[in-house]
PDB file of C-alpha atoms in Angstrom:
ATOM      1  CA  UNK E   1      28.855   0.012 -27.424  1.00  0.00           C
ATOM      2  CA  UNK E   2      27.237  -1.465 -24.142  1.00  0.00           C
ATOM      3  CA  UNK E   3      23.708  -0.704 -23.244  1.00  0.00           C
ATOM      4  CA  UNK E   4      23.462   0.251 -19.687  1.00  0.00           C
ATOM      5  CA  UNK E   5      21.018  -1.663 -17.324  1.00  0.00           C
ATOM      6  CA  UNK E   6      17.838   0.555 -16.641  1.00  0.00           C
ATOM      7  CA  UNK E   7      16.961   0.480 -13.160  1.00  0.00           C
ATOM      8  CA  UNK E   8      13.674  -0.365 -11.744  1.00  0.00           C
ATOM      9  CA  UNK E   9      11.679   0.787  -9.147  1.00  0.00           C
ATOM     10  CA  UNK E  10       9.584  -1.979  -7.068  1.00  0.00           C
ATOM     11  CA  UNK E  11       6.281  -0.723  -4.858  1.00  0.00           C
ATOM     12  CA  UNK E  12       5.211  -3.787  -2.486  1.00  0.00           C
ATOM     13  CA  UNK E  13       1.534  -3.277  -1.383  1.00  0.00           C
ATOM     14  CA  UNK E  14       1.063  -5.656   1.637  1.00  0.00           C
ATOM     15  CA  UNK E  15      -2.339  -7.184   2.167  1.00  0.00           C
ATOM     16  CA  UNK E  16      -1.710  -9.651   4.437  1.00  0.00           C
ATOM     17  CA  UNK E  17      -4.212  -9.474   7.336  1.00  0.00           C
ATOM     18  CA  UNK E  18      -7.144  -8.404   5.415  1.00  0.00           C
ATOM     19  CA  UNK E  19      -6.590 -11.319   2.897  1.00  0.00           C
ATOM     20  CA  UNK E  20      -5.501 -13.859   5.944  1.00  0.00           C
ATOM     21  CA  UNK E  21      -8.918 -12.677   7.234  1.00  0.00           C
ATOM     22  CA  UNK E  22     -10.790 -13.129   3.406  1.00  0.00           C
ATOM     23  CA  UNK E  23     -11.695  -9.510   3.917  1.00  0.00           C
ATOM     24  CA  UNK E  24     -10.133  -8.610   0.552  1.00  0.00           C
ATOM     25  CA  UNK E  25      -9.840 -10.147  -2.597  1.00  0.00           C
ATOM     26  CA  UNK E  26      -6.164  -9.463  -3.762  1.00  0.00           C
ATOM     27  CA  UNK E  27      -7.048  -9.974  -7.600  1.00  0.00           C
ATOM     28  CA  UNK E  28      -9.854  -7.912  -8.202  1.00  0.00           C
ATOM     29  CA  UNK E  29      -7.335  -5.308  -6.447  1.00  0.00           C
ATOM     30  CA  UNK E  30      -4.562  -5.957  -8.952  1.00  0.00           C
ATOM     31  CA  UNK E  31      -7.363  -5.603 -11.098  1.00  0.00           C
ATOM     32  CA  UNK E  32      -8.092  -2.724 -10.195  1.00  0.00           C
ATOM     33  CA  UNK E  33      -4.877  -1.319 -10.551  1.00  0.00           C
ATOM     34  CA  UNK E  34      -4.009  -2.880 -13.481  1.00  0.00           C
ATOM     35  CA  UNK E  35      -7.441  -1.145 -14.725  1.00  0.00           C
ATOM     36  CA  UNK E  36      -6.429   2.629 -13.108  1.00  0.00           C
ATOM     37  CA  UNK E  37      -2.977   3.364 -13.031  1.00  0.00           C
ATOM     38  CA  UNK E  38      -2.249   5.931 -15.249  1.00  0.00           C
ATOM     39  CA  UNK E  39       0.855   6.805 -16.844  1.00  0.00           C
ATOM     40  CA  UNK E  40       1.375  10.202 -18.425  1.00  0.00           C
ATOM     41  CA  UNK E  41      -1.613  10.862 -18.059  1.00  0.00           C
ATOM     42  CA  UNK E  42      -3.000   8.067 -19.789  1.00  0.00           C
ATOM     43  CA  UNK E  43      -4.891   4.662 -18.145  1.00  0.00           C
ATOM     44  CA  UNK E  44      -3.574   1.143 -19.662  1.00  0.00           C
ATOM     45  CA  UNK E  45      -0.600   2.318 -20.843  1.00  0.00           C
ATOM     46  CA  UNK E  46       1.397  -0.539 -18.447  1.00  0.00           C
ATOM     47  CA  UNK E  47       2.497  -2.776 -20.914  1.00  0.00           C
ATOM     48  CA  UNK E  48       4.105  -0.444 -23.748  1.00  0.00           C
ATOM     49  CA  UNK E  49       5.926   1.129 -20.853  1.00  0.00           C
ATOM     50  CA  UNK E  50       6.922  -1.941 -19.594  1.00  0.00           C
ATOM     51  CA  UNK E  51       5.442  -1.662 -15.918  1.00  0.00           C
ATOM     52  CA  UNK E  52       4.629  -4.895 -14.459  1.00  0.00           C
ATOM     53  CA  UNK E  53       2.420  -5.652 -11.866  1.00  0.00           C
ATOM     54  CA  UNK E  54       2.673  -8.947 -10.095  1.00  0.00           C
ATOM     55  CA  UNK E  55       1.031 -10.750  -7.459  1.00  0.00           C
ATOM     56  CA  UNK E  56       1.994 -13.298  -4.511  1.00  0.00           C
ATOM     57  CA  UNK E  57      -0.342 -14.556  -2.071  1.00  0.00           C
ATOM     58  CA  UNK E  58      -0.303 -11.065   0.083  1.00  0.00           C
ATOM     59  CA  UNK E  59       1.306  -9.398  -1.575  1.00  0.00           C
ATOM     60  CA  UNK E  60       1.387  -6.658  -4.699  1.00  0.00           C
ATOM     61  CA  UNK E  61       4.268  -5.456  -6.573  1.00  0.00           C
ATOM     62  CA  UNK E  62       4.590  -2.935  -9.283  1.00  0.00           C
ATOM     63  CA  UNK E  63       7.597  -2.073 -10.822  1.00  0.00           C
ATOM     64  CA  UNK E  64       8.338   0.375 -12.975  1.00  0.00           C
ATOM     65  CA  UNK E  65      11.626   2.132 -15.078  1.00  0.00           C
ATOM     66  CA  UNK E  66      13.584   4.457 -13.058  1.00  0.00           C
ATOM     67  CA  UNK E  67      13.315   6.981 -15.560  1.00  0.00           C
ATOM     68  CA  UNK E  68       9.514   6.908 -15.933  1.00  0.00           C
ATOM     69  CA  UNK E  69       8.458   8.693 -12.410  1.00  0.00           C
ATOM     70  CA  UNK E  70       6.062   6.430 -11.243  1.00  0.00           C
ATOM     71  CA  UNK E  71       5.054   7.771  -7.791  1.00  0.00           C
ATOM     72  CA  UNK E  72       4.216   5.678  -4.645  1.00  0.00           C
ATOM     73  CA  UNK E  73       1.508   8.413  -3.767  1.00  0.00           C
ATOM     74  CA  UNK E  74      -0.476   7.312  -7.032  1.00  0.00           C
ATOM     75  CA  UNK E  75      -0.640   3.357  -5.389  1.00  0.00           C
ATOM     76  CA  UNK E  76      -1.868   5.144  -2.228  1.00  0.00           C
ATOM     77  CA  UNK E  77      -4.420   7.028  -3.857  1.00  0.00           C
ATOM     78  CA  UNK E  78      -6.094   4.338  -5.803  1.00  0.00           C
ATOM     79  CA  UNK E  79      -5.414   1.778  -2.512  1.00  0.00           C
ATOM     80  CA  UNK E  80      -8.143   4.245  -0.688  1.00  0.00           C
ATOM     81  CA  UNK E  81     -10.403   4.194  -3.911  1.00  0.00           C
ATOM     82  CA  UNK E  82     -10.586   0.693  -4.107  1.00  0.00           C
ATOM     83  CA  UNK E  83     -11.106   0.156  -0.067  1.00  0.00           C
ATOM     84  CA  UNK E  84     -13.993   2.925  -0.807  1.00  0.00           C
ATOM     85  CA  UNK E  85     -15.459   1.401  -3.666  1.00  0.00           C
ATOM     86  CA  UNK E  86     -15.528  -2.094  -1.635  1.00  0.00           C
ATOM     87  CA  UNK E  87     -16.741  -0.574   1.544  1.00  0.00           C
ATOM     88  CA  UNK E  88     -13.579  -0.913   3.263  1.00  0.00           C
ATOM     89  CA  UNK E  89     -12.725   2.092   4.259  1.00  0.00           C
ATOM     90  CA  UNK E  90     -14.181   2.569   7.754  1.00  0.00           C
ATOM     91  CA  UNK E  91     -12.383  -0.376   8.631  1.00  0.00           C
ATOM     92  CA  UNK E  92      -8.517  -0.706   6.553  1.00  0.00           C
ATOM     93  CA  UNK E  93      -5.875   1.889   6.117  1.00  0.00           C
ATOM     94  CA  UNK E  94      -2.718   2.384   3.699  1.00  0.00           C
ATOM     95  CA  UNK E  95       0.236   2.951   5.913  1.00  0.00           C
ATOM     96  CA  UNK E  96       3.827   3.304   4.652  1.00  0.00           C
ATOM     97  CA  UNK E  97       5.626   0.396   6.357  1.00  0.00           C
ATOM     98  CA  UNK E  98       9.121   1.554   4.528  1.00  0.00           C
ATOM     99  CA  UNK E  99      10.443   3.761   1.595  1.00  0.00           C
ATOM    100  CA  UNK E 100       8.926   1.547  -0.780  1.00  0.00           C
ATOM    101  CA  UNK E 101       5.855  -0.164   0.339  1.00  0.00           C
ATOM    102  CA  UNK E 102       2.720   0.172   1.753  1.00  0.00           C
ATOM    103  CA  UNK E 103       0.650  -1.703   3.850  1.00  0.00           C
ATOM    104  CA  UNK E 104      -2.971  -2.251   4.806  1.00  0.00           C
ATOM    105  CA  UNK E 105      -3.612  -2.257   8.325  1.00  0.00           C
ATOM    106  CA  UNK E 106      -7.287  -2.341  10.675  1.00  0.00           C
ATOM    107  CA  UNK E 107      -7.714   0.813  12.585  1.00  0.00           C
ATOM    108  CA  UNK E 108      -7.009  -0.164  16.296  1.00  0.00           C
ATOM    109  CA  UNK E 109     -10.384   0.311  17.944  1.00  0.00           C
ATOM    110  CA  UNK E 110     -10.359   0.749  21.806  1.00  0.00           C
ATOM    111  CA  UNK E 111     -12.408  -0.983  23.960  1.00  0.00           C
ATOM    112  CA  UNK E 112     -14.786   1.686  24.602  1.00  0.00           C
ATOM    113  CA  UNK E 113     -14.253   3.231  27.510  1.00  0.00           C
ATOM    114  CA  UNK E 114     -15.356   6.578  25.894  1.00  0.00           C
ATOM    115  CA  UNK E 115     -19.013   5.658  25.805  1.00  0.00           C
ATOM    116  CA  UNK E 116     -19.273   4.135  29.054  1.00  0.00           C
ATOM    117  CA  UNK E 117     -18.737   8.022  30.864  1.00  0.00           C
ATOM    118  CA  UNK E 118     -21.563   9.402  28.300  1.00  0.00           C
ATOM    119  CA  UNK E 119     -24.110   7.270  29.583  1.00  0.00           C
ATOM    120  CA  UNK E 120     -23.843   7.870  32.803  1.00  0.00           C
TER     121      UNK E 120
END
């Protein structure tokens, strides 16, 4: 009898412009997630369910089994705890670039127009 290939699930969290600008520190965020991520209901369980995470230069993946029900929501959720924890949050947000990744982006500040008309 053949075995089946289980399927994986990748998650790509892409750092690029606040690590291009040495605003963040992409291994104290895999870290971080490495340190957090819980599965059933249990942190640092990755390894004996075989969920990897690995790391490029801007980039974070985490893959997981198909048939565990990892959810992307949970990579959002500790994304805005770490930019909290590292005083990043005024400045970075987690946007969903595509089904399966996220990305952290600056909030796009105008030029301040607004507080030109108050002072007069």
């Amino acid at each position: 009898m053949v075995k089946a290939k289980k399927s994986t699930i990748k998650f790509v969290i892409d750092c690029s412009q606040p690590v291009d600008d040495k605003v963040l520190d992409i291994a104290s965020f895999e870290r971080y997630l490495h340190d957090r991520i819980k599965i059933g209901g249990k942190t640092g369980a990755l390894g004996s369910n075989s969920v990897t995470i690995s790391r490029d230069r801007t980039k974070l993946t985490v893959a997981s089994p198909a048939d565990l029900g990892f959810s992307k929501r949970q990579l959002k959720y500790l994304s805005k705890r770490y930019l909290k924890k590292q005083q990043l949050r005024d400045y970075l947000r987690v946007v969903a670039s595509s089904t399966n990744s996220y990305e952290l982006r600056y909030f796009s500040i105008s030029a301040g127009d607004e507080e030109d008309d108050e002072e007069e």
